[in-house]
Amino acid sequence: MNIKSSTPFPTAALIGGEWVTSKKTFPVLDPATGDKLADVPDLTPDDAKRAIDAAHQAFPAWAAKPAKERAQILRKWYDLIIAESEALAQLMTAEQGKPLTESRGEVAYGASFIEWFAEEGKRAYGHTIPTTVASRRYVTIKQPIGVCAAITPWNFPIAMITRKVGCALAAGCTIVVKPSEETPLCALALAKLAQDAGVPAGAFNVITTLDSPAVGKVLTADDRVRKLTFTGSTEVGKILYRQCADTIKKLTLELGGNAPLIIFDDADLQQAVAGTMASKFRNAGQTCVCANRILVQAGIFDKFVAALKEAAGKLVVAPGRDAKSTVGPLINADAIEKVKSLLSNAVSQGAKVEMGGKPDDHGALFFSPTVVTGVTADMTIANEEIFGPVASLIRFETEADAIRIANNTPFGLAAYLFSQNVSRAWRVAEALEAGMVGVNEGVFSNEVAPFGGIKQSGLGREGADEGLNEYLETKMICLGGMNA
Ligand code: SIN
């Protein structure tokens, strides 16, 4: 790895302020080339317990700090991330594969959560409540929930950590993070910068491991961990949800989606194509909020297909470090196999590949941008997350059809619609069963707006003022026995 940062980025894990190595390690690979970037410690369930011990020990002092002092440390962390943003972007592209321009965007996006929560932590207000009895007064105060655990994914190796850790630390919680085994290096780099910024030992711990199920069991079973936050598949989210039941932990789950993106006849074609491109091909289609089913009304269908093919034809498939790259590799061989199998299954049931549809010759994990038409709502490709650069188009006739098809899924994370008719846009946005709706917009994630899903897409919200509340408990204090 030849990345120039002002302090070298670590390859050891962080427990209680100590950089921890282990005899057993695992390699981190560059998905564009298959080359090894580094070896990181393959930690055990015992190490996870040590990390919880450290977070537990650090909690009282961190929680007792005035929010303003915590904010100053978080602001320093933000500044250090911004100062190292180019090196972090290169690290992200190396281990995750996304194009450098997207990595730069993600570093800024990720840092924005720390900046936002540093300020928002100062506004963890309680209430005073008009009394019911003359001798009493009621108030609420907000207190940090305690030790938290975070299990984070590979597709946004910085932003999905800062969205959780920035918030937890701002609220006065301490945290143990288990990053994806595909992208641990960004997590460790973030932890180093947090340490340099003055986040105290034990407040932010990172454990790298290949044994996610066993480490997950430790994090979910320990009664001292009062909250679990997870971004990943619905399948794993359900396991963690069950495992947290015995200790009644608070949970934030950001799980899978099956986002509908609806283009009505009255859409602005250019806007619809730009929004679809942004939503579908961001991170080579590997986001939970990617348009998974593109529903196009019959009157605009042919024009839209032609315009989408033209736009997708301009994408440049290449290793992310190549300045021209707009579509990097997928994360691993399973991801490529899944895309291939969803496509061949759709084609065998009558779908038509309009462009792409095959692996790209840049390397084993590259797949060509693909547009497929003739998809119907019952096909597997319309019911499972594709997580690849495949735009799957379903034709529909009426607004009611679009809403019915869009909502016919157990998932409810993101949804999108394109229409120039304000009444229709509002009506459909209200009718869509999703936690987030983009109207004439293909990408809406940011630090000030609540991110999260309904139905089997998850619980709770991240970012925004709502995100802070997920790390706080409300305590009611009743002051009684007062003389009139
Ligand atoms: C995700 O795909 O899990 C996150 C996407 C985002 O933050 O926009």
Coordinates of C-alpha atoms and ligand atoms in Angstrom, one line a residue:
M1 CA 0.0 0.0 0.0
N2 CA 1.5 3.3 -1.0
I3 CA -0.7 5.9 0.6
K4 CA 0.8 9.1 1.9
S5 CA -0.8 10.2 5.2
S6 CA 0.8 12.4 7.8
T7 CA 0.8 9.6 10.4
P8 CA 0.9 6.0 9.0
F9 CA -2.5 4.4 9.1
P10 CA -2.6 1.4 11.5
T11 CA -3.2 -2.2 10.7
A12 CA -3.6 -3.2 14.4
A13 CA -6.9 -3.2 16.3
L14 CA -7.7 -0.7 19.0
I15 CA -8.8 -1.9 22.5
G16 CA -8.8 0.5 25.5
G17 CA -6.4 2.8 23.8
E18 CA -3.8 0.1 23.0
W19 CA -3.0 -1.0 19.4
V20 CA -3.5 -4.8 19.5
T21 CA -1.9 -7.4 17.2
S22 CA -2.5 -11.1 17.2
K23 CA -0.7 -14.2 15.9
K24 CA -3.7 -15.0 13.8
T25 CA -4.3 -12.4 11.0
F26 CA -6.3 -12.2 7.8
P27 CA -5.5 -10.4 4.6
V28 CA -7.3 -7.3 3.3
L29 CA -7.5 -7.5 -0.5
D30 CA -7.9 -4.9 -3.2
P31 CA -11.0 -6.0 -5.1
A32 CA -9.7 -4.4 -8.3
T33 CA -6.6 -6.5 -8.5
G34 CA -6.9 -9.2 -5.8
D35 CA -3.6 -7.9 -4.4
K36 CA -3.0 -8.1 -0.6
L37 CA -3.1 -4.6 1.0
A38 CA -2.3 -5.6 4.6
D39 CA -2.8 -8.2 7.3
V40 CA -5.0 -7.3 10.2
P41 CA -5.6 -9.1 13.5
D42 CA -8.2 -11.9 13.5
L43 CA -9.5 -11.2 17.0
T44 CA -11.4 -13.6 19.2
P45 CA -14.6 -13.4 21.3
D46 CA -12.3 -12.9 24.3
D47 CA -10.9 -9.8 22.6
A48 CA -14.4 -8.6 22.0
K49 CA -15.1 -9.0 25.7
R50 CA -11.9 -7.0 26.5
A51 CA -13.1 -4.2 24.2
I52 CA -16.5 -4.1 26.1
D53 CA -14.6 -4.0 29.4
A54 CA -12.6 -1.0 28.1
A55 CA -15.7 0.8 26.8
H56 CA -17.4 0.1 30.2
Q57 CA -14.5 1.5 32.1
A58 CA -14.3 4.6 29.9
F59 CA -18.0 5.3 30.0
P60 CA -18.5 7.2 33.3
A61 CA -15.8 9.8 32.6
W62 CA -16.8 10.3 29.0
A63 CA -20.5 10.6 29.9
A64 CA -19.7 13.1 32.7
K65 CA -17.8 15.4 30.4
P66 CA -19.9 18.5 29.5
A67 CA -21.3 18.2 25.9
K68 CA -19.2 21.2 24.9
E69 CA -16.0 19.4 25.8
R70 CA -17.0 16.3 23.9
A71 CA -17.9 18.6 21.0
Q72 CA -14.4 20.1 21.0
I73 CA -12.8 16.7 20.8
L74 CA -15.2 15.6 18.0
R75 CA -14.5 18.8 16.1
K76 CA -10.8 18.0 16.3
W77 CA -11.5 14.5 14.9
Y78 CA -13.5 16.1 12.1
D79 CA -10.6 18.5 11.3
L80 CA -8.1 15.6 11.2
I81 CA -10.3 13.6 8.9
I82 CA -10.6 16.6 6.6
A83 CA -6.8 17.1 6.7
E84 CA -6.3 13.5 5.7
S85 CA -9.2 13.3 3.3
E86 CA -7.1 12.5 0.2
A87 CA -5.2 9.7 2.0
L88 CA -8.5 8.3 3.4
A89 CA -10.1 8.4 0.0
Q90 CA -7.2 6.4 -1.5
L91 CA -7.3 3.9 1.3
M92 CA -11.1 3.5 0.7
T93 CA -10.7 3.0 -3.0
A94 CA -7.9 0.4 -2.4
E95 CA -9.9 -1.8 0.0
Q96 CA -13.4 -1.2 -1.2
G97 CA -13.0 -0.5 -4.9
K98 CA -15.2 2.5 -5.5
P99 CA -13.9 5.2 -7.8
L100 CA -11.7 7.8 -6.2
T101 CA -14.2 10.6 -6.9
E102 CA -16.8 8.6 -4.9
S103 CA -14.4 7.9 -2.1
R104 CA -13.6 11.6 -1.8
G105 CA -17.3 12.2 -1.6
E106 CA -17.7 9.6 1.1
V107 CA -14.9 11.0 3.2
A108 CA -16.7 14.4 3.2
Y109 CA -20.1 12.7 3.8
G110 CA -18.6 10.6 6.6
A111 CA -16.9 13.6 8.2
S112 CA -20.1 15.6 8.1
F113 CA -21.8 13.3 10.6
I114 CA -19.0 14.1 13.1
E115 CA -19.3 17.8 12.6
W116 CA -23.1 17.7 12.8
F117 CA -23.2 15.5 16.0
A118 CA -20.5 17.5 17.7
E119 CA -22.9 20.4 17.6
E120 CA -26.1 18.5 18.0
G121 CA -24.8 16.8 21.2
K122 CA -25.0 20.2 22.9
R123 CA -28.7 20.2 22.2
A124 CA -29.8 17.0 24.0
Y125 CA -32.6 18.9 25.7
G126 CA -35.1 17.6 28.2
H127 CA -38.5 19.1 28.9
T128 CA -40.3 20.7 31.8
I129 CA -43.9 19.4 32.0
P130 CA -46.8 21.3 33.4
T131 CA -47.7 19.6 36.6
T132 CA -50.8 17.5 37.6
V133 CA -50.5 18.1 41.3
A134 CA -49.6 21.4 43.1
S135 CA -46.9 19.8 45.2
R136 CA -45.0 18.3 42.3
R137 CA -42.9 19.3 39.3
Y138 CA -41.9 17.1 36.4
V139 CA -38.9 17.4 34.2
T140 CA -37.1 15.1 31.8
I141 CA -33.4 14.9 31.3
K142 CA -31.5 13.1 28.5
Q143 CA -28.7 10.7 29.5
P144 CA -26.3 8.6 27.4
I145 CA -27.6 5.1 27.0
G146 CA -24.2 3.5 27.9
V147 CA -21.8 1.2 26.1
C148 CA -22.8 0.7 22.5
A149 CA -21.7 -1.9 19.9
A150 CA -21.7 -1.2 16.2
I151 CA -21.4 -3.8 13.4
T152 CA -20.7 -2.0 10.1
P153 CA -20.7 -2.9 6.4
W154 CA -18.1 -2.7 3.6
N155 CA -20.1 -0.6 1.1
F156 CA -19.5 2.7 3.0
P157 CA -16.5 1.9 5.1
I158 CA -16.2 5.4 6.6
A159 CA -19.6 7.0 6.5
M160 CA -21.4 4.0 8.2
I161 CA -18.9 4.2 11.1
T162 CA -19.0 8.0 11.6
R163 CA -22.8 8.0 11.3
K164 CA -22.8 5.7 14.4
V165 CA -19.7 6.6 16.3
G166 CA -19.9 10.4 15.9
C167 CA -23.4 10.2 17.3
A168 CA -22.7 7.8 20.1
L169 CA -19.7 9.8 21.3
A170 CA -21.5 13.1 21.0
A171 CA -24.3 11.7 23.2
G172 CA -21.8 10.6 25.9
C173 CA -21.8 6.9 25.0
T174 CA -18.7 4.7 24.5
I175 CA -18.6 2.2 21.7
V176 CA -17.0 -1.0 20.3
V177 CA -17.0 -1.2 16.5
K178 CA -16.7 -4.4 14.5
P179 CA -16.1 -3.4 10.9
S180 CA -16.6 -5.6 7.9
E181 CA -13.7 -8.0 7.3
E182 CA -13.6 -6.7 3.7
T183 CA -12.9 -3.1 4.8
P184 CA -11.2 -2.9 8.2
L185 CA -8.5 -0.5 7.2
C186 CA -10.7 2.6 7.0
A187 CA -12.1 1.8 10.4
L188 CA -8.7 1.6 11.9
A189 CA -7.6 4.8 10.2
L190 CA -10.7 6.6 11.6
A191 CA -9.8 5.2 15.1
K192 CA -6.3 6.5 14.9
L193 CA -7.5 10.0 13.9
A194 CA -10.0 9.9 16.8
Q195 CA -7.2 8.9 19.2
D196 CA -5.0 11.8 17.9
A197 CA -8.0 14.1 18.3
G198 CA -8.2 13.2 22.0
V199 CA -11.0 10.7 22.2
P200 CA -10.0 8.9 25.4
A201 CA -8.8 5.3 25.7
G202 CA -11.7 2.9 25.7
A203 CA -14.3 5.4 24.4
F204 CA -13.9 4.1 20.8
N205 CA -12.6 0.5 20.2
V206 CA -12.2 -1.3 16.9
I207 CA -12.1 -5.1 16.8
T208 CA -11.2 -6.8 13.5
T209 CA -12.2 -10.4 13.1
L210 CA -13.1 -13.1 10.6
D211 CA -15.4 -14.7 13.2
S212 CA -18.3 -12.3 13.0
P213 CA -20.9 -14.7 14.3
A214 CA -18.9 -15.5 17.5
V215 CA -18.0 -11.9 18.1
G216 CA -21.5 -10.8 17.3
K217 CA -22.7 -13.2 20.0
V218 CA -20.4 -11.6 22.6
L219 CA -21.6 -8.1 21.7
T220 CA -25.2 -9.0 21.8
A221 CA -25.1 -11.2 25.0
D222 CA -23.2 -8.8 27.2
D223 CA -25.6 -7.0 29.5
R224 CA -23.2 -4.0 29.8
V225 CA -23.8 -3.3 26.1
R226 CA -27.0 -1.3 26.2
K227 CA -27.4 -0.6 22.5
L228 CA -26.5 -2.3 19.2
T229 CA -26.4 -0.5 15.9
F230 CA -26.1 -2.6 12.7
T231 CA -26.0 -1.8 9.0
G232 CA -26.2 -4.9 6.8
S233 CA -28.5 -7.5 5.5
T234 CA -32.0 -8.2 6.8
E235 CA -31.1 -11.8 7.3
V236 CA -28.2 -10.9 9.7
G237 CA -30.3 -8.1 11.3
K238 CA -32.9 -10.7 12.3
I239 CA -30.3 -12.9 14.0
L240 CA -28.9 -9.9 15.9
Y241 CA -32.4 -8.7 16.9
R242 CA -33.1 -12.2 18.4
Q243 CA -29.8 -12.2 20.1
C244 CA -30.4 -8.8 21.7
A245 CA -33.8 -9.9 23.2
D246 CA -32.3 -11.5 26.3
T247 CA -30.7 -8.3 27.4
I248 CA -33.4 -6.0 26.0
K249 CA -30.9 -3.8 24.2
K250 CA -32.0 -0.7 22.3
L251 CA -31.5 -1.4 18.6
T252 CA -30.9 0.6 15.4
L253 CA -31.0 -1.6 12.4
E254 CA -30.3 -0.3 8.9
L255 CA -31.2 -3.4 6.8
G256 CA -31.8 -4.4 3.2
G257 CA -34.0 -2.5 0.7
N258 CA -35.7 -3.1 -2.6
A259 CA -36.1 0.5 -3.6
P260 CA -38.7 1.3 -6.3
L261 CA -37.8 4.2 -8.6
I262 CA -41.0 5.3 -10.4
I263 CA -40.9 7.4 -13.6
F264 CA -44.2 8.8 -14.6
D265 CA -45.2 10.0 -18.1
D266 CA -45.1 13.6 -16.8
A267 CA -41.5 13.4 -15.5
D268 CA -38.8 15.6 -16.9
L269 CA -36.9 13.0 -18.9
Q270 CA -33.4 14.5 -18.3
Q271 CA -34.0 14.8 -14.6
A272 CA -35.4 11.2 -14.5
V273 CA -32.3 9.8 -16.3
A274 CA -29.9 11.8 -14.1
G275 CA -31.7 10.6 -10.9
T276 CA -31.8 7.0 -12.1
M277 CA -28.1 7.0 -13.0
A278 CA -27.1 8.5 -9.6
S279 CA -29.3 6.2 -7.6
K280 CA -28.6 3.0 -9.6
F281 CA -24.9 3.2 -10.4
R282 CA -23.5 4.9 -7.2
N283 CA -20.9 2.5 -5.8
A284 CA -21.5 0.2 -8.8
G285 CA -25.0 -0.4 -7.5
Q286 CA -23.8 -1.6 -4.0
T287 CA -25.9 0.6 -1.7
C288 CA -29.0 -0.3 0.3
V289 CA -30.8 2.6 -1.2
C290 CA -30.0 1.9 -4.8
A291 CA -32.9 1.8 -7.2
N292 CA -33.6 -2.0 -7.4
R293 CA -36.8 -1.8 -9.4
I294 CA -37.2 1.0 -12.0
L295 CA -40.9 1.3 -12.8
V296 CA -41.5 3.3 -16.0
Q297 CA -44.9 4.3 -17.2
A298 CA -45.9 3.1 -20.7
G299 CA -46.0 6.5 -22.3
I300 CA -42.4 7.4 -21.6
F301 CA -41.0 3.9 -21.6
D302 CA -39.2 3.8 -25.0
K303 CA -37.8 7.3 -24.7
F304 CA -36.6 6.6 -21.2
V305 CA -34.9 3.3 -22.2
A306 CA -33.1 5.0 -25.1
A307 CA -31.9 7.9 -22.8
L308 CA -30.9 5.6 -20.0
K309 CA -28.8 3.4 -22.4
E310 CA -27.1 6.5 -23.8
A311 CA -26.2 7.7 -20.2
A312 CA -25.1 4.3 -19.0
G313 CA -23.0 3.9 -22.2
K314 CA -20.9 6.8 -20.9
L315 CA -19.9 5.1 -17.7
V316 CA -16.3 4.1 -17.5
V317 CA -15.6 0.7 -15.9
A318 CA -12.1 0.7 -14.5
P319 CA -10.2 0.3 -11.2
G320 CA -11.3 3.0 -8.8
R321 CA -7.9 4.6 -8.7
D322 CA -8.0 5.4 -12.4
A323 CA -9.1 9.0 -12.6
K324 CA -11.6 8.2 -15.3
S325 CA -13.4 5.4 -13.5
T326 CA -17.0 5.8 -12.7
V327 CA -17.8 2.1 -12.0
G328 CA -15.3 0.1 -10.0
P329 CA -15.2 -3.6 -9.1
L330 CA -17.8 -5.4 -7.0
I331 CA -16.7 -6.4 -3.6
N332 CA -16.1 -10.1 -4.0
A333 CA -16.8 -13.2 -6.1
D334 CA -20.1 -13.9 -4.4
A335 CA -21.3 -10.5 -5.5
I336 CA -20.5 -11.2 -9.1
E337 CA -22.2 -14.6 -8.9
K338 CA -25.3 -13.1 -7.5
V339 CA -25.6 -10.5 -10.2
K340 CA -25.0 -13.2 -12.9
S341 CA -27.6 -15.5 -11.5
L342 CA -30.3 -12.8 -11.0
L343 CA -29.8 -11.8 -14.6
S344 CA -29.8 -15.2 -16.1
N345 CA -32.9 -16.1 -14.1
A346 CA -34.7 -13.0 -15.4
V347 CA -33.6 -13.6 -19.0
S348 CA -34.9 -17.2 -18.7
Q349 CA -38.3 -15.8 -17.7
G350 CA -38.5 -13.4 -20.6
A351 CA -36.5 -10.3 -19.7
K352 CA -34.3 -8.7 -22.3
V353 CA -30.8 -7.4 -21.8
E354 CA -30.6 -4.1 -23.6
M355 CA -26.9 -3.4 -22.9
G356 CA -24.1 -5.0 -20.8
G357 CA -25.2 -8.1 -19.0
K358 CA -21.8 -9.7 -18.6
P359 CA -18.6 -9.4 -16.6
D360 CA -16.2 -6.8 -17.8
D361 CA -12.6 -7.7 -18.8
H362 CA -10.9 -5.3 -16.4
G363 CA -10.7 -8.2 -13.9
A364 CA -12.6 -10.9 -12.1
L365 CA -14.8 -8.6 -10.0
F366 CA -15.9 -6.1 -12.7
F367 CA -19.4 -6.2 -14.3
S368 CA -20.6 -4.1 -17.2
P369 CA -23.3 -1.5 -16.6
T370 CA -26.5 -3.3 -17.6
V371 CA -30.0 -2.2 -18.6
V372 CA -32.6 -5.0 -18.7
T373 CA -36.2 -4.5 -19.8
G374 CA -39.2 -6.9 -19.7
V375 CA -38.8 -7.4 -16.0
T376 CA -42.0 -8.4 -14.1
A377 CA -42.8 -7.9 -10.5
D378 CA -42.7 -11.7 -9.8
M379 CA -39.2 -12.2 -11.0
T380 CA -36.4 -12.9 -8.4
I381 CA -34.5 -9.8 -9.8
A382 CA -37.4 -7.7 -8.7
N383 CA -37.5 -9.2 -5.2
E384 CA -33.9 -9.4 -4.1
E385 CA -31.3 -6.7 -3.8
I386 CA -29.2 -6.8 -6.9
F387 CA -26.2 -5.0 -5.4
G388 CA -24.6 -4.5 -8.8
P389 CA -24.7 -2.2 -11.8
V390 CA -27.9 -3.6 -13.2
A391 CA -30.9 -1.3 -14.0
S392 CA -33.9 -3.5 -14.0
L393 CA -37.0 -1.9 -15.7
I394 CA -40.6 -2.8 -15.2
R395 CA -43.3 -1.2 -17.4
F396 CA -46.6 0.0 -15.8
E397 CA -49.8 1.6 -16.9
T398 CA -51.4 3.6 -14.1
E399 CA -50.4 5.4 -10.9
A400 CA -52.3 2.9 -8.9
D401 CA -50.4 0.1 -10.5
A402 CA -47.1 1.8 -9.7
I403 CA -48.0 2.2 -6.1
R404 CA -49.2 -1.4 -5.8
I405 CA -46.1 -2.8 -7.4
A406 CA -43.7 -0.5 -5.4
N407 CA -45.3 -1.5 -2.1
N408 CA -45.5 -5.2 -2.8
T409 CA -42.3 -6.0 -0.9
P410 CA -41.4 -6.8 2.7
F411 CA -38.8 -4.0 2.5
G412 CA -39.3 -0.3 3.0
L413 CA -36.0 1.6 3.0
A414 CA -35.8 4.1 0.1
A415 CA -38.2 4.9 -2.8
Y416 CA -38.0 7.5 -5.6
L417 CA -40.4 9.1 -8.0
F418 CA -40.1 11.4 -10.9
S419 CA -43.0 13.6 -11.9
Q420 CA -43.5 17.3 -12.7
N421 CA -47.0 17.2 -11.2
V422 CA -46.8 18.4 -7.6
S423 CA -50.1 16.9 -6.5
R424 CA -49.1 13.5 -7.9
A425 CA -45.6 13.8 -6.4
W426 CA -47.0 14.5 -3.0
R427 CA -49.8 11.9 -3.2
V428 CA -47.4 9.1 -4.3
A429 CA -44.7 10.1 -1.8
E430 CA -47.3 9.7 1.0
A431 CA -48.5 6.4 -0.4
L432 CA -45.1 4.7 -0.8
E433 CA -44.2 2.4 2.1
A434 CA -40.6 3.6 2.7
G435 CA -38.6 5.4 5.3
M436 CA -37.2 7.8 2.8
V437 CA -38.6 9.1 -0.5
G438 CA -36.7 11.1 -3.1
V439 CA -38.9 13.2 -5.3
N440 CA -37.1 14.1 -8.6
E441 CA -33.8 13.2 -6.7
G442 CA -31.7 10.1 -7.0
V443 CA -29.4 10.6 -4.0
F444 CA -30.6 12.3 -0.8
S445 CA -28.4 11.0 2.0
N446 CA -26.8 13.7 4.3
E447 CA -26.1 14.3 7.9
V448 CA -29.2 16.6 8.6
A449 CA -31.9 14.3 7.3
P450 CA -33.0 11.1 9.1
F451 CA -31.9 7.9 7.4
G452 CA -33.7 4.6 8.0
G453 CA -36.4 2.2 6.9
I454 CA -39.7 0.7 7.8
K455 CA -41.0 -2.9 7.5
Q456 CA -38.1 -5.4 7.2
S457 CA -35.7 -2.6 6.3
G458 CA -35.0 -1.7 9.9
L459 CA -35.6 0.1 13.1
G460 CA -34.6 3.6 14.2
R461 CA -33.0 6.5 12.3
E462 CA -29.5 7.7 11.8
G463 CA -28.3 11.2 11.3
A464 CA -30.3 14.3 12.1
D465 CA -31.7 15.1 15.6
E466 CA -33.5 11.8 15.5
G467 CA -30.2 10.0 15.3
L468 CA -29.0 11.5 18.5
N469 CA -32.0 10.3 20.4
E470 CA -31.2 6.7 19.5
Y471 CA -28.2 7.0 21.9
L472 CA -30.0 8.7 24.7
E473 CA -32.4 7.6 27.4
T474 CA -35.1 9.9 28.7
K475 CA -35.3 10.1 32.5
M476 CA -38.3 11.6 34.1
I477 CA -37.7 13.3 37.5
C478 CA -40.7 14.0 39.6
L479 CA -39.9 16.5 42.4
G480 CA -42.6 16.1 45.0
G481 CA -43.5 17.2 48.5
M482 CA -43.3 20.9 47.6
N483 CA -45.0 23.4 49.8
A484 CA -47.4 25.7 48.0
Ligands
SIN1 C1 -26.2 2.2 2.6 O1 -26.2 1.8 1.5 O2 -26.3 1.4 3.6 C2 -26.0 3.7 3.0 C3 -26.2 4.6 1.8 C4 -26.2 6.0 2.2 O3 -25.8 6.4 3.3 O4 -26.6 6.8 1.3

